[in-house]
Coordinates of C-alpha atoms in Angstrom, one line a residue:
M2 CA 20.7 2.3 -29.4
L3 CA 21.6 5.8 -27.9
S4 CA 19.1 6.8 -25.2
T5 CA 16.9 9.7 -24.9
R6 CA 18.0 11.6 -22.4
S7 CA 15.6 14.2 -21.9
L8 CA 16.3 15.1 -18.3
S9 CA 13.5 18.2 -18.6
L10 CA 13.3 20.4 -15.4
A11 CA 10.3 22.3 -15.1
A12 CA 10.0 24.9 -13.0
A13 CA 6.2 24.2 -14.2
W14 CA 4.7 21.8 -12.5
I15 CA 4.8 17.9 -11.5
A16 CA 2.2 15.1 -10.7
V17 CA 3.0 12.2 -8.8
S18 CA 0.7 9.8 -6.5
L19 CA 1.7 8.7 -3.2
G20 CA 0.3 5.4 -1.4
R21 CA -0.5 3.4 -3.9
L22 CA 2.3 1.8 -5.5
G23 CA 0.0 -1.2 -5.1
A24 CA -3.0 0.4 -7.8
A25 CA -4.2 -1.9 -10.5
G26 CA -3.3 0.2 -13.0
P27 CA -3.3 3.7 -13.6
E28 CA -5.3 5.9 -11.3
P29 CA -8.6 7.7 -13.0
I30 CA -6.5 11.1 -13.2
E31 CA -3.7 9.4 -14.7
Q32 CA -5.5 7.5 -17.0
Y33 CA -7.1 11.1 -18.2
A34 CA -3.2 12.5 -18.4
I35 CA -2.1 9.2 -20.3
E36 CA -5.1 10.0 -22.6
L37 CA -3.9 13.5 -23.1
I38 CA -0.5 12.3 -24.5
N39 CA -2.2 10.0 -27.0
R40 CA -4.6 12.6 -28.1
A41 CA -1.4 15.1 -28.7
R42 CA 0.2 12.3 -30.1
S43 CA -2.7 11.7 -32.7
N44 CA -2.7 15.2 -33.8
P45 CA 0.2 17.5 -32.9
G46 CA -0.8 20.1 -35.0
A47 CA -4.6 20.1 -33.4
E48 CA -3.1 19.9 -30.3
A49 CA -0.7 23.1 -30.5
A50 CA -3.5 24.5 -31.9
R51 CA -5.8 23.7 -28.3
I52 CA -3.1 25.1 -26.7
G53 CA -2.9 28.5 -28.7
I54 CA 1.1 27.4 -30.0
D55 CA 2.4 26.9 -33.2
L56 CA 3.7 22.8 -33.4
N57 CA 7.2 24.5 -33.8
E58 CA 7.3 27.3 -31.4
G59 CA 10.3 28.1 -29.5
P60 CA 11.4 26.5 -31.8
P61 CA 12.1 22.7 -30.5
S62 CA 15.3 21.4 -30.8
A63 CA 13.9 19.0 -33.1
T64 CA 11.4 20.3 -36.2
L65 CA 8.1 18.2 -35.2
L66 CA 6.0 17.0 -38.2
D67 CA 2.5 17.7 -37.7
E68 CA 1.7 13.6 -38.3
P69 CA 0.6 11.2 -36.2
R70 CA 2.6 9.5 -34.0
P71 CA 1.6 6.1 -32.1
P72 CA 0.0 5.3 -28.9
M73 CA 1.9 4.9 -26.0
A74 CA 0.6 1.8 -24.1
I75 CA 1.1 1.8 -19.9
D76 CA 3.4 -0.3 -18.7
L77 CA 3.0 -1.1 -15.3
R78 CA 6.9 -1.6 -14.6
L79 CA 7.3 2.0 -16.5
Q80 CA 4.2 3.0 -13.7
E81 CA 5.7 2.1 -11.2
A82 CA 9.4 3.0 -12.0
A83 CA 6.7 7.0 -11.8
K84 CA 5.2 5.7 -8.9
L85 CA 8.3 5.4 -6.4
H86 CA 10.6 7.8 -7.8
F87 CA 7.8 10.4 -6.6
C88 CA 7.9 8.9 -3.4
W89 CA 11.3 9.1 -3.5
M90 CA 11.2 13.1 -4.5
L91 CA 9.1 13.8 -1.3
S92 CA 11.3 11.3 1.5
P93 CA 13.9 13.1 3.7
D94 CA 16.4 13.1 1.2
G95 CA 14.4 13.9 -1.7
A96 CA 14.6 16.7 -4.7
F97 CA 12.6 17.5 -7.7
T98 CA 15.8 15.9 -10.0
H99 CA 16.1 13.5 -12.5
T100 CA 19.1 12.1 -10.9
A101 CA 18.4 10.7 -7.4
S102 CA 20.9 9.3 -4.5
G103 CA 20.2 7.3 -1.3
T104 CA 20.2 3.9 -0.2
I105 CA 18.7 1.2 -2.3
G106 CA 15.3 0.2 -0.5
E107 CA 14.7 3.2 1.6
N108 CA 12.8 6.1 0.9
C109 CA 11.4 4.3 -2.3
F110 CA 14.9 4.9 -3.4
T111 CA 15.3 2.5 -6.7
G112 CA 18.3 4.4 -8.3
I113 CA 20.3 7.1 -9.0
N114 CA 18.8 7.9 -13.3
P115 CA 15.9 7.6 -14.9
W116 CA 17.2 4.2 -16.9
D117 CA 18.5 3.1 -13.6
R118 CA 15.1 3.0 -11.4
M119 CA 13.5 1.6 -15.5
V120 CA 15.4 -1.3 -14.5
A121 CA 15.4 -2.0 -10.9
A122 CA 11.2 -2.2 -11.9
G123 CA 12.2 -4.8 -14.6
Y124 CA 11.6 -2.9 -18.0
M125 CA 14.7 -3.3 -20.1
W126 CA 14.8 0.0 -22.4
S127 CA 15.8 0.6 -25.7
E128 CA 15.2 4.5 -24.9
F129 CA 13.9 6.4 -22.8
A130 CA 12.0 10.0 -21.5
E131 CA 10.9 11.5 -17.9
N132 CA 9.5 14.2 -18.2
L133 CA 8.9 16.2 -14.4
S134 CA 6.9 18.6 -13.3
I135 CA 5.9 20.3 -10.2
S136 CA 3.5 22.9 -8.6
P137 CA 4.7 25.0 -5.3
V138 CA 2.5 25.4 -2.4
E139 CA 2.9 29.1 -3.1
S140 CA 0.7 29.1 -6.4
E141 CA -2.5 28.0 -7.5
I142 CA -3.4 24.1 -7.9
P143 CA -3.2 23.2 -11.4
S144 CA -5.3 20.3 -13.1
A145 CA -4.5 17.7 -15.1
D146 CA -4.8 19.7 -18.0
D147 CA -2.8 22.2 -17.0
L148 CA -0.1 20.2 -16.8
H149 CA -0.7 18.9 -19.7
R150 CA -0.5 21.9 -21.8
N151 CA 2.6 23.4 -19.3
L152 CA 4.4 20.1 -20.6
F153 CA 3.3 20.3 -24.1
H154 CA 4.3 24.1 -24.2
D155 CA 7.5 23.8 -22.1
A156 CA 7.9 27.5 -22.3
L157 CA 10.6 27.5 -19.9
L158 CA 13.3 25.7 -21.5
P159 CA 15.2 25.7 -24.2
G160 CA 15.2 23.2 -27.2
R161 CA 11.4 22.4 -25.8
P162 CA 12.4 18.7 -24.5
H163 CA 9.2 17.9 -23.1
R164 CA 6.7 18.4 -26.2
L165 CA 10.2 16.4 -27.9
N166 CA 9.5 13.4 -25.3
L167 CA 5.6 13.5 -25.8
L168 CA 5.5 13.5 -29.5
N169 CA 8.9 11.1 -30.0
P170 CA 7.7 8.3 -32.6
R171 CA 10.1 6.0 -31.5
L172 CA 8.7 5.2 -28.0
K173 CA 5.6 2.6 -27.3
H174 CA 5.3 2.6 -23.1
I175 CA 4.5 5.1 -20.7
G176 CA 3.6 5.3 -17.0
I177 CA 2.3 8.1 -14.7
A178 CA 3.0 8.8 -11.6
W179 CA 0.1 12.1 -10.7
G180 CA -1.3 13.6 -7.7
N181 CA -2.3 15.6 -4.4
T182 CA 0.3 15.7 -1.5
S183 CA 0.6 17.0 2.0
S184 CA 4.1 18.1 1.5
L185 CA 5.8 21.4 2.7
I186 CA 7.5 21.0 -0.9
L187 CA 4.4 20.2 -3.3
K188 CA 1.1 20.7 -3.3
R189 CA 0.6 18.5 -7.0
G190 CA 3.1 17.0 -9.2
E191 CA 3.7 14.7 -12.5
V192 CA 6.3 12.1 -13.3
Q193 CA 5.9 10.9 -16.4
V194 CA 8.5 7.6 -18.2
M195 CA 8.4 6.9 -21.4
G196 CA 10.3 4.0 -22.8
K197 CA 10.9 1.3 -25.9
P198 CA 11.6 -2.0 -24.9
L199 CA 14.9 -3.7 -25.7
T200 CA 13.2 -6.0 -27.8
D201 CA 11.9 -4.5 -30.8
G202 CA 9.7 -5.4 -33.5
M203 CA 7.2 -5.3 -30.9
A204 CA 3.8 -3.5 -30.7
Y205 CA 1.0 -3.4 -28.3
L206 CA -3.1 -2.2 -28.7
T207 CA -3.9 -0.3 -25.9
G208 CA -6.8 2.7 -25.7
V209 CA -9.5 2.7 -22.3
V210 CA -13.0 1.3 -22.6
Y211 CA -15.4 4.5 -20.3
D212 CA -19.1 5.7 -19.7
D213 CA -19.2 9.0 -21.5
V214 CA -21.9 10.1 -18.4
D215 CA -20.5 13.7 -19.4
E216 CA -21.0 13.4 -23.0
S217 CA -17.6 14.8 -24.1
N218 CA -16.5 12.3 -26.1
F219 CA -13.4 11.7 -24.2
Y220 CA -12.0 10.1 -21.4
T221 CA -12.9 12.1 -17.7
P222 CA -11.4 10.2 -14.4
G223 CA -14.1 8.5 -12.9
E224 CA -15.9 7.7 -16.1
G225 CA -13.6 3.7 -16.8
L226 CA -15.1 0.5 -16.2
G227 CA -12.6 -1.4 -14.7
G228 CA -12.9 -5.7 -15.5
V229 CA -13.5 -5.6 -18.9
Q230 CA -12.7 -8.7 -21.3
L231 CA -11.3 -8.5 -24.1
Q232 CA -9.8 -10.7 -26.9
V233 CA -8.8 -10.4 -30.6
V234 CA -11.3 -12.6 -32.1
G235 CA -9.8 -15.6 -33.9
S236 CA -6.9 -15.3 -31.4
D237 CA -5.3 -16.2 -28.4
L238 CA -4.7 -12.3 -27.8
V239 CA -7.0 -11.5 -24.6
G240 CA -7.1 -8.7 -21.9
E241 CA -8.5 -6.9 -19.3
T242 CA -9.2 -3.6 -17.9
F243 CA -7.6 -1.9 -15.3
D244 CA -9.6 -0.5 -12.8
A245 CA -9.2 3.3 -14.3
G246 CA -10.4 1.5 -17.9
G247 CA -7.0 1.7 -20.0
Y248 CA -5.5 -1.7 -20.8
T249 CA -2.6 -3.3 -23.0
I250 CA -2.5 -6.0 -25.0
D251 CA 0.9 -7.3 -26.4
M252 CA 0.8 -8.6 -30.6
T253 CA 3.8 -10.1 -31.3
G254 CA 2.6 -13.3 -33.4
L255 CA -0.7 -11.5 -34.5
A256 CA -0.7 -11.6 -38.4
D257 CA -0.3 -7.6 -40.1
G258 CA -3.2 -6.5 -41.8
G259 CA -8.1 -6.2 -40.2
H260 CA -8.5 -7.6 -37.1
T261 CA -11.7 -6.9 -34.7
L262 CA -11.1 -6.8 -31.1
R263 CA -14.2 -7.5 -28.6
F264 CA -14.8 -6.5 -25.7
T265 CA -16.8 -8.0 -23.1
H266 CA -18.7 -6.4 -20.0
D267 CA -21.7 -7.8 -17.6
G268 CA -22.8 -9.9 -20.6
K269 CA -22.9 -7.5 -23.4
T270 CA -20.0 -6.9 -25.9
T271 CA -19.2 -5.0 -28.6
D272 CA -17.1 -5.4 -31.5
I273 CA -14.2 -2.9 -32.9
P274 CA -12.3 -3.3 -36.1
F275 CA -8.4 -2.4 -36.1
T276 CA -5.6 -2.7 -38.4
K277 CA -1.8 -3.8 -37.4
N278 CA 0.8 -2.8 -39.3
G279 CA 4.0 -4.3 -38.1
S280 CA 5.3 -2.7 -34.7
A281 CA 3.5 0.6 -34.6
N282 CA 1.4 0.6 -31.2
V283 CA -2.4 0.5 -32.2
K284 CA -4.9 2.1 -29.9
V285 CA -9.0 0.7 -29.9
D286 CA -11.3 3.2 -26.8
A287 CA -14.8 2.0 -26.4
L288 CA -17.8 2.9 -25.3
A289 CA -19.8 2.2 -22.5
A290 CA -23.1 2.9 -25.3
T291 CA -21.8 0.8 -27.7
F292 CA -22.0 -2.6 -26.3
T293 CA -25.1 -4.8 -26.3
D294 CA -26.6 -7.7 -24.8
A295 CA -24.3 -10.9 -26.1
P296 CA -25.5 -13.4 -28.5
A297 CA -26.5 -16.7 -27.4
P298 CA -24.0 -19.5 -28.1
A299 CA -24.6 -21.2 -31.5
G300 CA -23.4 -24.2 -32.8
W301 CA -20.9 -26.3 -31.2
A302 CA -20.2 -23.3 -28.3
A303 CA -24.6 -24.1 -27.5
T304 CA -23.9 -27.5 -26.7
G305 CA -21.7 -26.7 -23.6
L306 CA -20.1 -30.0 -24.0
D307 CA -15.9 -31.2 -23.7
P308 CA -14.8 -32.0 -27.4
L309 CA -12.9 -35.5 -26.5
S310 CA -15.8 -36.4 -24.3
D311 CA -17.6 -39.5 -25.4
G312 CA -20.6 -39.9 -22.9
D313 CA -22.3 -42.6 -24.8
L314 CA -19.1 -44.8 -24.8
D315 CA -19.5 -45.5 -28.6
G316 CA -15.9 -44.8 -29.3
L317 CA -17.4 -41.4 -31.1
P318 CA -15.8 -38.0 -29.7
A319 CA -18.3 -35.2 -28.8
L320 CA -16.7 -33.0 -31.7
V321 CA -17.2 -35.5 -33.8
E322 CA -21.1 -36.1 -33.2
Y323 CA -21.7 -32.5 -33.4
A324 CA -19.7 -32.4 -36.3
I325 CA -21.4 -35.3 -38.2
G326 CA -25.2 -34.9 -37.2
S327 CA -26.0 -37.8 -34.5
D328 CA -26.5 -38.0 -31.2
P329 CA -23.7 -37.5 -28.2
G330 CA -26.1 -39.3 -25.8
A331 CA -27.3 -42.4 -27.7
S332 CA -24.8 -44.7 -29.4
T333 CA -24.0 -44.4 -32.5
E334 CA -22.1 -46.5 -35.9
G335 CA -18.7 -45.4 -36.4
L336 CA -17.2 -44.4 -40.3
W337 CA -17.9 -47.5 -42.3
W338 CA -16.7 -49.2 -45.8
D339 CA -19.9 -49.6 -48.8
A340 CA -18.4 -52.4 -50.6
D341 CA -20.9 -52.5 -52.9
S342 CA -21.0 -48.6 -53.7
G343 CA -16.6 -48.3 -53.3
A344 CA -17.9 -45.6 -50.4
L345 CA -17.2 -44.7 -47.2
V346 CA -20.5 -43.6 -45.2
L347 CA -20.4 -41.7 -42.9
P348 CA -22.6 -42.0 -39.7
G349 CA -25.2 -39.5 -38.6
T350 CA -28.2 -37.2 -40.2
R351 CA -26.0 -34.6 -41.8
N352 CA -27.5 -33.8 -45.7
D353 CA -26.7 -30.2 -46.8
D354 CA -26.7 -28.2 -43.2
W355 CA -22.9 -29.2 -42.2
P356 CA -22.0 -27.1 -39.3
D357 CA -19.7 -24.1 -40.3
D358 CA -17.4 -24.1 -36.9
V359 CA -15.6 -27.3 -37.5
E360 CA -13.6 -28.5 -40.4
I361 CA -14.3 -32.3 -40.8
V362 CA -11.6 -34.2 -43.5
V363 CA -11.8 -37.5 -44.4
E364 CA -8.1 -38.8 -45.0
S365 CA -6.3 -42.4 -45.8
S366 CA -3.4 -44.1 -45.5
L367 CA -1.3 -47.3 -46.4
T368 CA 0.7 -47.2 -43.8
L369 CA -0.8 -45.8 -40.5
T370 CA 2.5 -43.7 -40.3
P371 CA 1.9 -40.3 -39.1
D372 CA 3.1 -38.3 -42.5
S373 CA 1.3 -40.9 -44.7
W374 CA -2.2 -39.8 -44.2
E375 CA -4.1 -38.1 -47.6
T376 CA -6.7 -35.8 -47.6
L377 CA -9.6 -37.1 -49.8
A378 CA -12.2 -34.4 -48.6
K379 CA -12.6 -31.5 -46.6
R380 CA -15.1 -28.9 -45.7
D381 CA -14.8 -26.1 -43.3
P382 CA -16.3 -22.5 -42.8
N383 CA -14.2 -21.6 -45.9
Q384 CA -14.5 -24.7 -48.1
A385 CA -17.9 -26.8 -49.2
W386 CA -17.5 -30.7 -49.7
D387 CA -16.2 -31.4 -53.2
P388 CA -19.6 -32.7 -55.4
A389 CA -17.5 -35.0 -56.9
I390 CA -16.4 -37.0 -53.6
V391 CA -19.1 -36.1 -51.2
T392 CA -22.3 -36.9 -51.2
S393 CA -25.5 -36.5 -48.7
A394 CA -28.7 -38.2 -49.4
N395 CA -31.6 -40.2 -47.0
G396 CA -29.5 -38.9 -44.0
A397 CA -26.4 -40.8 -45.5
T398 CA -23.0 -39.1 -46.3
R399 CA -21.2 -41.3 -49.1
V400 CA -17.9 -40.8 -49.9
T401 CA -16.3 -42.0 -52.8
P402 CA -12.0 -41.9 -52.7
P403 CA -10.5 -40.4 -55.9
V404 CA -7.9 -43.6 -55.4
A405 CA -7.7 -46.9 -55.5
A406 CA -9.2 -49.2 -53.4
D407 CA -6.2 -51.7 -54.4
P408 CA -4.0 -51.9 -52.4
A409 CA -6.1 -52.0 -49.2
R410 CA -6.3 -48.5 -47.4
Y411 CA -6.6 -47.4 -44.1
Y412 CA -9.5 -44.3 -43.3
R413 CA -9.9 -42.1 -40.9
L414 CA -12.6 -39.0 -40.1
R415 CA -10.9 -35.7 -38.5
V416 CA -12.4 -32.8 -37.2
S417 CA -11.2 -30.0 -35.5
L418 CA -12.3 -26.9 -34.4
P419 CA -10.7 -23.8 -37.1

C-alpha cells in the first residue's frame, strides 16, 4: 500500500524528550499527549469545537467525517524512532526537518526519512505519518495542550496535513517524543510517529490506568499507575502498564465479541467489559478508585496444588482428586466397575456438589488407540451430568454406560481445567 507521506512542517511548535531514550514506555507528558490524540479520534467534532474551529476548517485536503476513529496504541519501536529523531534535530547535524542526514549511529541518526527510521527501530509499516512542531526560543513556552491545539488546528499549512494525520482511521500505532531542552534552537517540541503494521488485520487493546487525583475525569501527568497487571479473562492475553500508566496488548487470536479486561494492582482488581470487532483497536481505561480487594481464591485455585502432583502416591493426580471430592493427602481407590449393577463407580464423596471450574469426562474405548475413545458422560461449567447416565447418592457416583458391555471395553476418567 502506498504510504501516507504527510511530512508536515509547522512553524508552530514541536515536542520531544531528550535523554530518556531507554525509558519504560512513554513519559507522563507523552502519555498525556497520546490521551489528547485518542480523545480527538474518539469524537473529532467535539475536539474541533473544544479548540474553537469547524472540523473541516481550512479546508483539509480530504473531507473529515465527524465519526469515531479507533484509538492508536503505544508502540515502543515508534517511540524509539520519535525520540531518536528529536535527538538528531538537536544535534550538531540537526535541523527542524523530516529529512535527516548524517552517518548511521552518530548524533542519533538512524535514517534519512521517517519510514527509514521506523524500519531501523524494527517497525515494518504499510502506512505511516510523522508530525513535527517546535517552539522557538523567543516564543512563550507552550504546554502539551498548546501543542495539541496547534497541530490539530494546523492553521499555517494548506490542506491541514497534521489534522489529517491525527484523524487517519487506518493508523494503529503511535510513538511520541515530547519535552523541554536547553538547546539554543528550541525550548519545547514534539515528534509524533504513527504507523500501520505491514501485517494487516491486527488489532490492539490499549488505554491508561490512573488515579484521578484532580477529579478531571481525564488523565493528568503524574496520575498514571505503572506495573498494573492485565489479563483478558478466559484467555492467555496478558500485559502490564508502563510507568506512566499506558499499555498495549496484541489481540491476535482473540475472537470477536464481548470480553472482560481484568486489572490487578496491589492486591486489588477491577474488571471492565469491552467488545472486539475485527481489526479495530479498542481503548479501555481504568480508574484507581474502581479497584476493589481481590476475591480470595476459591475452588481449585484455593488448593494451591500442581494439577499433576500425587502427594499420597495413590495414582490419582491432585486435579482428579479435587474433581471427585477425595482427599489428595490420603490414598483413594480409582475408577472401578461394579459388575452387579453394570456401572462404573467414581471414587470420592461427591453427590450433587460437583465443582464448576473443571471439566470431567468418562470415556470408553475398545482398542486404547488415541482416536478410539468415546465420551460416555461429561460435566463442565456449561453442562451438567446426564441424569439418565450418571447418578449420585450416599457419596457414590455411578456411570451407567449407554453402550454394550460386550465386547469388553476400557474406561477412563479425564479431568481438565477449562
